[in-house]
């Protein structure tokens, strides 16, 4: 059944799915300002979930060897290289008093011009993952029930039930879900559902050495993220912003949200994501109205000649 985006109190996806005694919703907060691009999260995800390798072929445009999320890449660390003016901030304060992490480096031998474009080079790194949307279009379109909402509010694919129809692939507003070429079934992050059931945190968050990936109750993560943004703004980093945290956005808020240091498009994220099945009820209503109008027109086209014939005989 299509989920409706309703105004008012924030939706609880687990209870909406029938989990009456659901625990507090959990999720990821990824603070990209402290990501060092080590890819420990990618490795931990593959090891725990027994995900096959995905080619590891460099694009020639960056040091990124996995390129994007996919059926065999449930965590993807983006490497984004930017030229910035020499006056740009050279460091970002780390949370909890830890060592500050430089986000920009000067050109060769300290010459900013050597970095290209007359400025410095800034590295933006971010570990992307399935957003576990509050209003998940993939759930709406799945005909087999392979995709389901867990008691933790996350979205999981049951690979033994997936029939490979692929309806969920275009339905995802983030382009997260992909079919594996070998058998056509879809795969994506499960937020380590098996670990959550055992009271453990997901493998990627456990492996992250800088705590860029934080896991916990979603409400607590949102509070923590808001404080982190305030800290960065006070430290002279006005570009810091949250993405996917707002329950009033086009997907009802994400179960995995991010702190970004630039526009979402720079990280390959849609600026204004909308659940793709949002307008389905209205579309079906219009289709039904059109079908009734067509049926009425056809019936009238048969009735009019008969009535005309009778009147003519009189």
XYZ file of N, CA, C and O in Angstrom, residues 45-219:
700
model
N 31.905 -3.716 5.897
C 30.598 -4.071 5.339
C 30.702 -5.321 4.471
O 29.884 -6.235 4.578
N 31.702 -5.368 3.617
C 31.867 -6.523 2.730
C 32.183 -7.791 3.531
O 31.661 -8.868 3.240
N 33.042 -7.655 4.525
C 33.436 -8.831 5.300
C 32.252 -9.400 6.084
O 32.014 -10.609 6.074
N 31.516 -8.524 6.766
C 30.436 -9.028 7.611
C 29.298 -9.612 6.781
O 28.727 -10.646 7.122
N 28.961 -8.945 5.682
C 27.813 -9.361 4.876
C 28.164 -10.284 3.723
O 27.293 -10.638 2.925
N 29.444 -10.678 3.643
C 29.903 -11.592 2.586
C 29.522 -11.080 1.200
O 28.972 -11.809 0.368
N 29.807 -9.803 0.952
C 29.486 -9.182 -0.332
C 30.636 -9.428 -1.298
O 31.807 -9.231 -0.948
N 30.343 -9.837 -2.538
C 31.428 -10.088 -3.498
C 32.141 -8.811 -3.908
O 31.599 -7.706 -3.771
N 33.365 -8.956 -4.417
C 34.099 -7.775 -4.881
C 33.389 -7.180 -6.102
O 32.639 -7.848 -6.803
N 33.649 -5.890 -6.345
C 32.900 -5.192 -7.384
C 33.800 -4.594 -8.453
O 33.500 -3.553 -9.017
N 34.919 -5.246 -8.726
C 35.756 -4.816 -9.831
C 36.959 -3.999 -9.428
O 38.051 -4.174 -9.969
N 36.782 -3.092 -8.467
C 37.871 -2.255 -7.981
C 38.659 -1.613 -9.118
O 39.883 -1.631 -9.147
N 37.961 -1.060 -10.101
C 38.629 -0.415 -11.234
C 38.575 1.095 -11.066
O 37.489 1.670 -10.872
N 39.731 1.737 -11.097
C 39.802 3.182 -10.928
C 39.184 3.895 -12.131
O 39.300 3.434 -13.276
N 38.547 5.030 -11.884
C 37.909 5.780 -12.956
C 38.905 6.636 -13.727
O 38.617 7.094 -14.830
N 40.062 6.886 -13.124
C 41.015 7.808 -13.726
C 40.752 9.248 -13.327
O 41.520 10.143 -13.679
N 39.687 9.476 -12.582
C 39.323 10.827 -12.157
C 39.571 11.055 -10.670
O 39.560 12.190 -10.210
N 39.755 9.993 -9.907
C 39.998 10.134 -8.475
C 40.564 8.834 -7.937
O 40.769 7.873 -8.695
N 40.811 8.792 -6.629
C 41.314 7.576 -5.989
C 40.188 6.614 -5.610
O 40.434 5.605 -4.969
N 38.979 6.945 -5.994
C 37.826 6.121 -5.660
C 37.797 4.892 -6.569
O 37.751 5.008 -7.785
N 37.796 3.701 -5.964
C 37.809 2.476 -6.774
C 36.477 1.737 -6.752
O 36.350 0.699 -7.383
N 35.473 2.277 -6.037
C 34.163 1.622 -6.042
C 33.109 2.477 -6.740
O 32.059 1.960 -7.113
N 33.366 3.756 -6.893
C 32.640 4.675 -7.770
C 31.240 5.047 -7.310
O 30.855 6.201 -7.386
N 30.429 4.092 -6.846
C 29.056 4.414 -6.457
C 28.471 3.258 -5.656
O 29.007 2.141 -5.661
N 27.356 3.529 -4.985
C 26.625 2.459 -4.311
C 26.059 1.501 -5.351
O 25.742 1.892 -6.470
N 25.928 0.235 -4.971
C 25.377 -0.745 -5.895
C 25.075 -2.044 -5.196
O 25.176 -2.162 -3.963
N 24.726 -3.059 -5.971
C 24.361 -4.357 -5.408
C 25.510 -4.998 -4.648
O 25.288 -5.772 -3.712
N 26.735 -4.683 -5.030
C 27.905 -5.246 -4.354
C 28.726 -4.179 -3.651
O 29.867 -4.426 -3.254
N 28.156 -2.982 -3.487
C 28.802 -1.902 -2.734
C 27.739 -1.251 -1.874
O 27.015 -0.361 -2.324
N 27.614 -1.701 -0.641
C 26.573 -1.182 0.251
C 27.037 0.045 1.013
O 26.211 0.796 1.521
N 28.325 0.251 1.107
C 28.929 1.476 1.622
C 29.891 1.971 0.554
O 30.654 1.193 -0.007
N 29.835 3.256 0.264
C 30.730 3.819 -0.746
C 31.330 5.119 -0.231
O 30.605 6.045 0.144
N 32.655 5.187 -0.192
C 33.355 6.386 0.243
C 33.721 7.212 -0.984
O 34.518 6.786 -1.819
N 33.112 8.381 -1.097
C 33.377 9.276 -2.225
C 34.642 10.082 -1.961
O 34.891 10.523 -0.834
N 35.453 10.276 -2.994
C 36.641 11.131 -2.951
C 36.381 12.312 -3.895
O 36.279 12.126 -5.106
N 36.277 13.502 -3.341
C 35.962 14.683 -4.143
C 37.087 15.699 -3.979
O 37.367 16.152 -2.868
N 37.731 16.036 -5.074
C 38.850 16.974 -5.051
C 38.392 18.309 -5.615
O 37.842 18.373 -6.710
N 38.626 19.380 -4.870
C 38.197 20.715 -5.283
C 39.354 21.698 -5.202
O 40.204 21.606 -4.316
N 39.380 22.655 -6.121
C 40.298 23.782 -6.027
C 39.608 24.883 -5.251
O 38.459 25.231 -5.542
N 40.284 25.410 -4.250
C 39.692 26.464 -3.418
C 40.664 27.618 -3.323
O 41.868 27.490 -3.564
N 40.139 28.777 -2.956
C 40.970 29.967 -2.814
C 41.920 29.815 -1.640
O 41.602 29.132 -0.657
N 43.103 30.453 -1.706
C 44.061 30.340 -0.589
C 43.496 30.811 0.733
O 43.947 30.403 1.789
N 42.469 31.666 0.700
C 41.912 32.203 1.944
C 40.955 31.236 2.618
O 40.477 31.489 3.722
N 40.643 30.106 1.949
C 39.700 29.154 2.530
C 40.262 28.550 3.806
O 41.469 28.443 3.984
N 39.371 28.147 4.704
C 39.809 27.555 5.969
C 40.626 26.308 5.705
O 40.285 25.480 4.861
N 41.737 26.149 6.425
C 42.630 25.020 6.207
C 42.350 23.856 7.127
O 42.952 22.809 6.999
N 41.467 24.036 8.082
C 41.181 22.925 8.983
C 39.771 23.055 9.532
O 39.184 24.128 9.517
N 39.281 21.953 10.005
C 37.961 21.903 10.620
C 38.127 21.337 12.015
O 38.807 20.313 12.183
N 37.581 21.984 13.034
C 37.742 21.466 14.386
C 37.087 20.102 14.539
O 35.979 19.876 14.074
N 37.789 19.183 15.159
C 37.246 17.846 15.386
C 36.393 17.857 16.652
O 36.637 18.648 17.566
N 35.363 17.019 16.709
C 34.520 16.982 17.911
C 35.256 16.394 19.104
O 36.230 15.656 18.959
N 34.775 16.744 20.301
C 35.286 16.168 21.547
C 36.768 16.423 21.767
O 37.469 15.620 22.377
N 37.270 17.529 21.226
C 38.651 17.906 21.499
C 39.697 17.070 20.798
O 40.882 17.172 21.116
N 39.310 16.270 19.815
C 40.304 15.460 19.116
C 41.110 16.323 18.143
O 40.788 17.473 17.889
N 42.168 15.774 17.578
C 43.040 16.505 16.672
C 42.262 17.048 15.487
O 41.443 16.345 14.896
N 42.521 18.298 15.128
C 41.856 18.875 13.979
C 42.339 18.199 12.701
O 43.510 17.851 12.558
N 41.421 18.028 11.762
C 41.733 17.349 10.512
C 41.799 18.357 9.375
O 40.829 19.072 9.127
N 42.934 18.446 8.674
C 43.020 19.392 7.556
C 42.154 18.948 6.393
O 42.143 17.781 6.027
N 41.429 19.893 5.821
C 40.617 19.592 4.645
C 41.242 20.142 3.377
O 40.808 19.823 2.278
N 42.251 21.012 3.524
C 42.913 21.554 2.342
C 44.408 21.427 2.510
O 44.942 21.381 3.621
N 45.103 21.360 1.397
C 46.559 21.296 1.409
C 47.089 22.316 0.422
O 46.498 22.560 -0.630
N 48.224 22.933 0.749
C 48.821 23.904 -0.152
C 49.473 23.188 -1.315
O 49.673 21.971 -1.297
N 49.793 23.958 -2.340
C 50.447 23.385 -3.507
C 51.853 22.916 -3.186
O 52.352 23.031 -2.065
N 52.534 22.424 -4.168
C 53.874 21.874 -4.005
C 54.812 22.928 -3.446
O 54.804 24.091 -3.877
N 55.633 22.561 -2.450
C 56.603 23.449 -1.807
C 55.929 24.680 -1.204
O 56.525 25.758 -1.124
N 54.654 24.523 -0.812
C 53.962 25.627 -0.177
C 53.444 26.673 -1.131
O 52.929 27.705 -0.715
N 53.573 26.433 -2.443
C 53.105 27.388 -3.434
C 51.663 27.084 -3.796
O 51.393 26.058 -4.442
N 50.698 27.936 -3.420
C 49.296 27.640 -3.722
C 49.028 27.472 -5.206
O 48.185 26.696 -5.618
N 49.776 28.214 -6.051
C 49.536 28.131 -7.479
C 49.848 26.758 -8.034
O 49.304 26.336 -9.052
N 50.750 26.032 -7.356
C 51.132 24.705 -7.842
C 49.989 23.726 -7.737
O 50.006 22.675 -8.378
N 49.006 24.041 -6.914
C 47.872 23.137 -6.770
C 46.877 23.273 -7.911
O 45.958 22.490 -8.026
N 47.059 24.275 -8.757
C 46.153 24.455 -9.895
C 45.077 25.462 -9.572
O 44.537 25.496 -8.471
N 44.765 26.326 -10.522
C 43.691 27.298 -10.329
C 44.060 28.424 -9.389
O 43.214 29.171 -8.944
N 45.369 28.574 -9.059
C 45.800 29.660 -8.204
C 45.349 29.522 -6.766
O 45.284 30.500 -6.042
N 45.042 28.328 -6.304
C 44.591 28.143 -4.937
C 45.043 26.827 -4.368
O 46.002 26.218 -4.837
N 44.359 26.384 -3.325
C 44.683 25.135 -2.669
C 43.773 24.023 -3.172
O 42.821 24.256 -3.894
N 44.093 22.799 -2.768
C 43.270 21.639 -3.079
C 42.538 21.219 -1.813
O 43.149 21.068 -0.757
N 41.226 21.067 -1.929
C 40.436 20.602 -0.791
C 39.882 19.220 -1.100
O 39.348 18.972 -2.179
N 40.020 18.322 -0.138
C 39.461 16.974 -0.264
C 38.184 16.892 0.549
O 38.169 17.188 1.741
N 37.096 16.482 -0.119
C 35.856 16.173 0.570
C 35.648 14.670 0.471
O 35.687 14.109 -0.629
N 35.454 14.022 1.595
C 35.241 12.580 1.604
C 33.967 12.276 2.381
O 33.679 12.916 3.395
N 33.221 11.315 1.893
C 31.936 11.003 2.517
C 31.584 9.550 2.280
O 31.646 9.065 1.151
N 31.184 8.871 3.341
C 30.760 7.477 3.240
C 29.254 7.431 3.036
O 28.481 7.729 3.944
N 28.840 7.076 1.828
C 27.425 7.045 1.471
C 26.839 5.662 1.754
O 27.552 4.665 1.805
N 25.509 5.615 1.899
C 24.829 4.365 2.257
C 23.350 4.520 1.924
O 22.880 5.629 1.645
N 22.591 3.431 1.949
C 21.140 3.506 1.794
C 20.575 4.411 2.886
O 21.001 4.355 4.042
N 19.587 5.230 2.522
C 19.069 6.228 3.457
C 17.981 5.678 4.387
O 17.587 6.363 5.328
N 17.449 4.487 4.146
C 16.408 3.904 4.993
C 15.305 4.929 5.253
O 14.991 5.280 6.406
N 14.717 5.411 4.163
C 13.753 6.516 4.182
C 12.551 6.215 5.082
O 12.115 5.066 5.217
N 12.001 7.275 5.654
C 10.762 7.138 6.420
C 9.623 6.699 5.501
O 8.832 5.822 5.844
N 9.524 7.317 4.339
C 8.547 6.936 3.320
C 9.335 6.337 2.161
O 9.860 7.067 1.315
N 9.444 5.028 2.136
C 10.310 4.335 1.181
C 9.523 3.851 -0.027
O 8.684 2.952 0.089
N 9.812 4.434 -1.189
C 9.110 4.047 -2.409
C 9.408 2.604 -2.796
O 8.564 1.930 -3.392
N 10.588 2.109 -2.459
C 10.939 0.732 -2.807
C 9.974 -0.255 -2.146
O 9.612 -1.287 -2.742
N 9.534 0.064 -0.935
C 8.554 -0.786 -0.254
C 7.208 -0.747 -0.966
O 6.511 -1.767 -1.067
N 6.850 0.431 -1.463
C 5.548 0.596 -2.103
C 5.414 -0.248 -3.365
O 4.326 -0.756 -3.669
N 6.504 -0.372 -4.116
C 6.407 -1.008 -5.432
C 6.788 -2.478 -5.428
O 6.566 -3.170 -6.424
N 7.355 -2.999 -4.348
C 7.796 -4.398 -4.323
C 6.587 -5.338 -4.345
O 5.756 -5.308 -3.431
N 6.461 -6.204 -5.366
C 5.271 -7.053 -5.471
C 5.349 -8.347 -4.669
O 4.338 -9.025 -4.487
N 6.531 -8.700 -4.164
C 6.689 -9.992 -3.488
C 6.836 -9.882 -1.980
O 6.818 -10.898 -1.286
N 7.006 -8.671 -1.465
C 7.268 -8.522 -0.038
C 8.718 -8.775 0.312
O 9.069 -8.903 1.487
N 9.582 -8.835 -0.702
C 11.007 -9.018 -0.444
C 11.564 -7.870 0.381
O 12.379 -8.070 1.282
N 11.133 -6.657 0.080
C 11.520 -5.494 0.870
C 10.547 -5.332 2.027
O 9.324 -5.354 1.832
N 11.070 -5.184 3.227
C 10.192 -5.031 4.387
C 10.785 -4.065 5.391
O 11.987 -3.799 5.386
N 9.926 -3.521 6.243
C 10.319 -2.594 7.295
C 10.549 -3.372 8.575
O 9.689 -4.120 9.023
N 11.711 -3.193 9.185
C 12.030 -3.920 10.408
C 11.499 -3.179 11.630
O 11.052 -2.032 11.549
N 11.597 -3.827 12.773
C 11.149 -3.204 14.019
C 12.028 -2.024 14.423
O 11.656 -1.211 15.272
N 13.218 -1.895 13.798
C 14.120 -0.781 14.095
C 13.879 0.414 13.173
O 14.585 1.415 13.252
N 12.911 0.283 12.259
C 12.603 1.355 11.323
C 13.433 1.317 10.059
O 13.303 2.205 9.213
N 14.274 0.311 9.896
C 15.128 0.197 8.722
C 14.414 -0.580 7.615
O 13.384 -1.212 7.844
N 14.981 -0.529 6.415
C 14.429 -1.226 5.252
C 15.413 -2.302 4.808
O 16.590 -2.010 4.580
N 14.919 -3.535 4.681
C 15.782 -4.680 4.386
C 15.239 -5.444 3.179
O 14.024 -5.541 2.984
N 16.159 -5.986 2.370
C 15.802 -6.851 1.250
C 16.004 -8.310 1.664
O 17.068 -8.671 2.164
N 14.972 -9.131 1.472
C 15.110 -10.578 1.679
C 15.493 -11.201 0.331
O 14.648 -11.355 -0.550
N 16.760 -11.524 0.180
C 17.254 -11.952 -1.118
C 16.641 -13.259 -1.597
O 16.567 -13.516 -2.804
N 16.144 -14.091 -0.669
C 15.552 -15.368 -1.083
C 14.119 -15.201 -1.583
O 13.542 -16.142 -2.139
N 13.527 -14.001 -1.399
C 12.163 -13.751 -1.865
C 12.160 -12.868 -3.112
O 11.213 -12.891 -3.889
N 13.229 -12.099 -3.313
C 13.310 -11.193 -4.462
C 13.214 -11.991 -5.765
O 13.922 -12.983 -5.960
N 12.331 -11.554 -6.662
C 12.171 -12.250 -7.953
C 12.864 -11.518 -9.095
O 12.706 -11.896 -10.260
N 13.594 -10.455 -8.778
C 14.357 -9.764 -9.808
C 13.547 -8.892 -10.734
O 13.999 -8.548 -11.827
N 12.335 -8.485 -10.315
C 11.491 -7.663 -11.200
C 12.113 -6.298 -11.459
O 11.892 -5.683 -12.503
N 12.865 -5.772 -10.484
C 13.552 -4.496 -10.664
C 12.704 -3.261 -10.472
O 13.161 -2.145 -10.732
N 11.441 -3.402 -10.020
C 10.580 -2.232 -9.843
C 11.164 -1.223 -8.846
O 10.964 -0.012 -8.977
N 11.875 -1.734 -7.844
C 12.398 -0.863 -6.798
C 13.570 -0.002 -7.277
O 13.866 1.031 -6.677
N 14.227 -0.420 -8.349
C 15.418 0.296 -8.811
C 15.079 1.725 -9.236
O 15.668 2.686 -8.720
N 14.131 1.941 -10.164
C 13.792 3.324 -10.513
C 12.972 4.029 -9.437
O 12.862 5.265 -9.460
N 12.376 3.275 -8.514
C 11.560 3.901 -7.477
C 12.397 4.642 -6.442
O 11.932 5.605 -5.832
N 13.641 4.227 -6.236
C 14.492 4.847 -5.210
C 14.925 6.238 -5.650
O 15.568 6.391 -6.696
N 14.611 7.290 -4.887
C 14.988 8.651 -5.297
C 16.478 8.916 -5.197
O 16.964 9.919 -5.724
N 17.225 8.023 -4.525
C 18.660 8.210 -4.359
C 19.489 7.317 -5.288
O 20.719 7.403 -5.289
N 18.851 6.447 -6.034
C 19.596 5.554 -6.907
C 20.440 4.541 -6.156
O 21.504 4.118 -6.633
N 19.971 4.121 -4.980
C 20.752 3.226 -4.129
C 20.644 1.768 -4.572
O 21.641 1.050 -4.649
N 19.433 1.316 -4.871
C 19.203 -0.110 -5.117
C 19.649 -0.479 -6.531
O 19.417 0.268 -7.487
N 20.280 -1.644 -6.633
C 20.767 -2.113 -7.931
C 20.588 -3.623 -8.021
O 20.647 -4.330 -7.009
N 20.367 -4.096 -9.248
C 20.283 -5.530 -9.479
C 21.664 -6.100 -9.737
O 22.467 -5.504 -10.455
N 21.929 -7.248 -9.160
C 23.211 -7.908 -9.392
C 23.158 -8.629 -10.745
O 22.248 -9.438 -10.981
N 24.076 -8.341 -11.651
C 24.009 -8.898 -13.008
C 23.961 -10.423 -13.057
O 23.366 -10.991 -13.971
N 24.544 -11.084 -12.076
C 24.624 -12.551 -12.127
C 23.264 -13.227 -12.030
O 23.051 -14.286 -12.628
N 22.325 -12.634 -11.265
C 21.017 -13.292 -11.125
C 19.830 -12.333 -11.159
O 18.680 -12.762 -11.077
N 20.064 -11.018 -11.267
C 18.982 -10.056 -11.401
C 18.351 -9.613 -10.101
O 17.526 -8.688 -10.103
N 18.709 -10.231 -8.978
C 18.113 -9.824 -7.709
C 18.741 -8.524 -7.225
O 19.861 -8.178 -7.599
N 18.007 -7.811 -6.356
C 18.503 -6.532 -5.851
C 19.110 -6.717 -4.464
O 18.715 -7.602 -3.699
N 20.078 -5.862 -4.173
C 20.748 -5.887 -2.874
C 21.056 -4.461 -2.462
O 21.253 -3.577 -3.293
N 21.090 -4.242 -1.145
C 21.461 -2.940 -0.590
C 21.773 -3.104 0.893
O 21.618 -4.196 1.455
N 22.166 -2.018 1.524
C 22.467 -2.021 2.954
C 21.266 -2.471 3.776
O 20.129 -2.055 3.543
N 21.522 -3.320 4.751
C 20.482 -3.770 5.690
C 20.656 -3.124 7.066
O 19.925 -3.448 7.992
N 21.607 -2.205 7.178
C 22.027 -1.649 8.473
C 22.377 -2.781 9.435
O 22.165 -2.682 10.652
N 22.946 -3.860 8.854
C 23.358 -5.041 9.634
C 22.222 -5.497 10.558
O 22.369 -5.549 11.787
N 21.085 -5.824 9.950
C 19.893 -6.220 10.708
C 20.192 -7.368 11.668
O 19.669 -7.405 12.797
N 21.046 -8.294 11.250
C 21.373 -9.423 12.128
C 22.147 -8.958 13.355
O 21.950 -9.471 14.463
N 23.003 -7.963 13.193
C 23.760 -7.433 14.338
C 22.842 -6.640 15.271
O 22.986 -6.711 16.501
N 21.907 -5.876 14.690
C 20.988 -5.100 15.527
C 20.169 -6.022 16.422
O 19.932 -5.716 17.598
N 19.734 -7.164 15.862
C 18.955 -8.106 16.644
C 19.725 -8.699 17.804
O 19.135 -9.146 18.794
N 21.063 -8.669 17.699
C 21.914 -9.185 18.771
C 22.441 -8.079 19.675
O 23.327 -8.318 20.507
N 21.913 -6.862 19.498
C 22.325 -5.755 20.354
C 23.655 -5.139 19.982
O 24.265 -4.434 20.792
N 24.131 -5.376 18.751
C 25.408 -4.830 18.301
C 25.173 -3.712 17.292
O 24.127 -3.637 16.663
N 26.167 -2.842 17.135
C 26.071 -1.787 16.141
C 26.521 -2.317 14.783
O 27.227 -3.327 14.701
N 26.112 -1.666 13.687
C 26.508 -2.111 12.355
C 28.024 -2.158 12.188
O 28.763 -1.404 12.833
N 28.478 -3.027 11.310
C 29.911 -3.254 11.133
C 30.640 -1.992 10.690
O 31.766 -1.728 11.131
N 30.006 -1.188 9.813
C 30.691 0.001 9.306
C 30.961 1.008 10.420
O 32.048 1.581 10.514
N 29.961 1.240 11.276
C 30.134 2.177 12.386
C 31.167 1.663 13.385
O 31.952 2.436 13.950
N 31.167 0.360 13.592
C 32.136 -0.252 14.510
C 33.557 -0.066 14.017
O 34.487 0.131 14.806
N 33.746 -0.106 12.684
C 35.093 -0.065 12.115
C 35.606 1.348 11.877
O 36.813 1.535 11.686
N 34.743 2.362 11.879
C 35.162 3.723 11.529
C 36.129 4.273 12.580
O 35.752 4.437 13.750
N 37.386 4.593 12.209
C 38.372 5.009 13.208
C 38.199 6.440 13.708
O 38.717 6.793 14.769
N 37.498 7.290 12.952
C 37.337 8.689 13.350
C 35.939 8.992 13.883
O 35.639 10.152 14.184
N 35.090 7.970 13.967
C 33.696 8.138 14.366
C 32.952 9.080 13.421
O 32.043 9.802 13.827
N 33.353 9.063 12.162
C 32.613 9.792 11.145
C 31.226 9.173 10.990
O 30.240 9.883 10.792
N 31.161 7.837 11.070
C 29.883 7.125 11.013
C 29.437 6.861 12.446
O 30.102 6.120 13.182
N 28.328 7.467 12.838
C 27.805 7.286 14.190
C 26.459 6.580 14.102
O 25.641 6.900 13.255
N 26.252 5.638 14.992
C 25.019 4.854 15.009
C 24.331 5.011 16.363
O 24.987 5.118 17.404
N 22.991 5.032 16.337
C 22.258 5.110 17.590
C 20.811 5.502 17.349
O 20.348 5.546 16.206
N 20.064 5.792 18.435
C 18.689 6.268 18.287
C 18.654 7.535 17.435
O 19.449 8.461 17.646
N 17.749 7.582 16.489
C 17.744 8.660 15.505
C 17.549 10.028 16.146
O 18.179 11.008 15.736
N 16.702 10.117 17.161
C 16.467 11.412 17.812
C 17.741 11.934 18.463
O 18.049 13.133 18.385
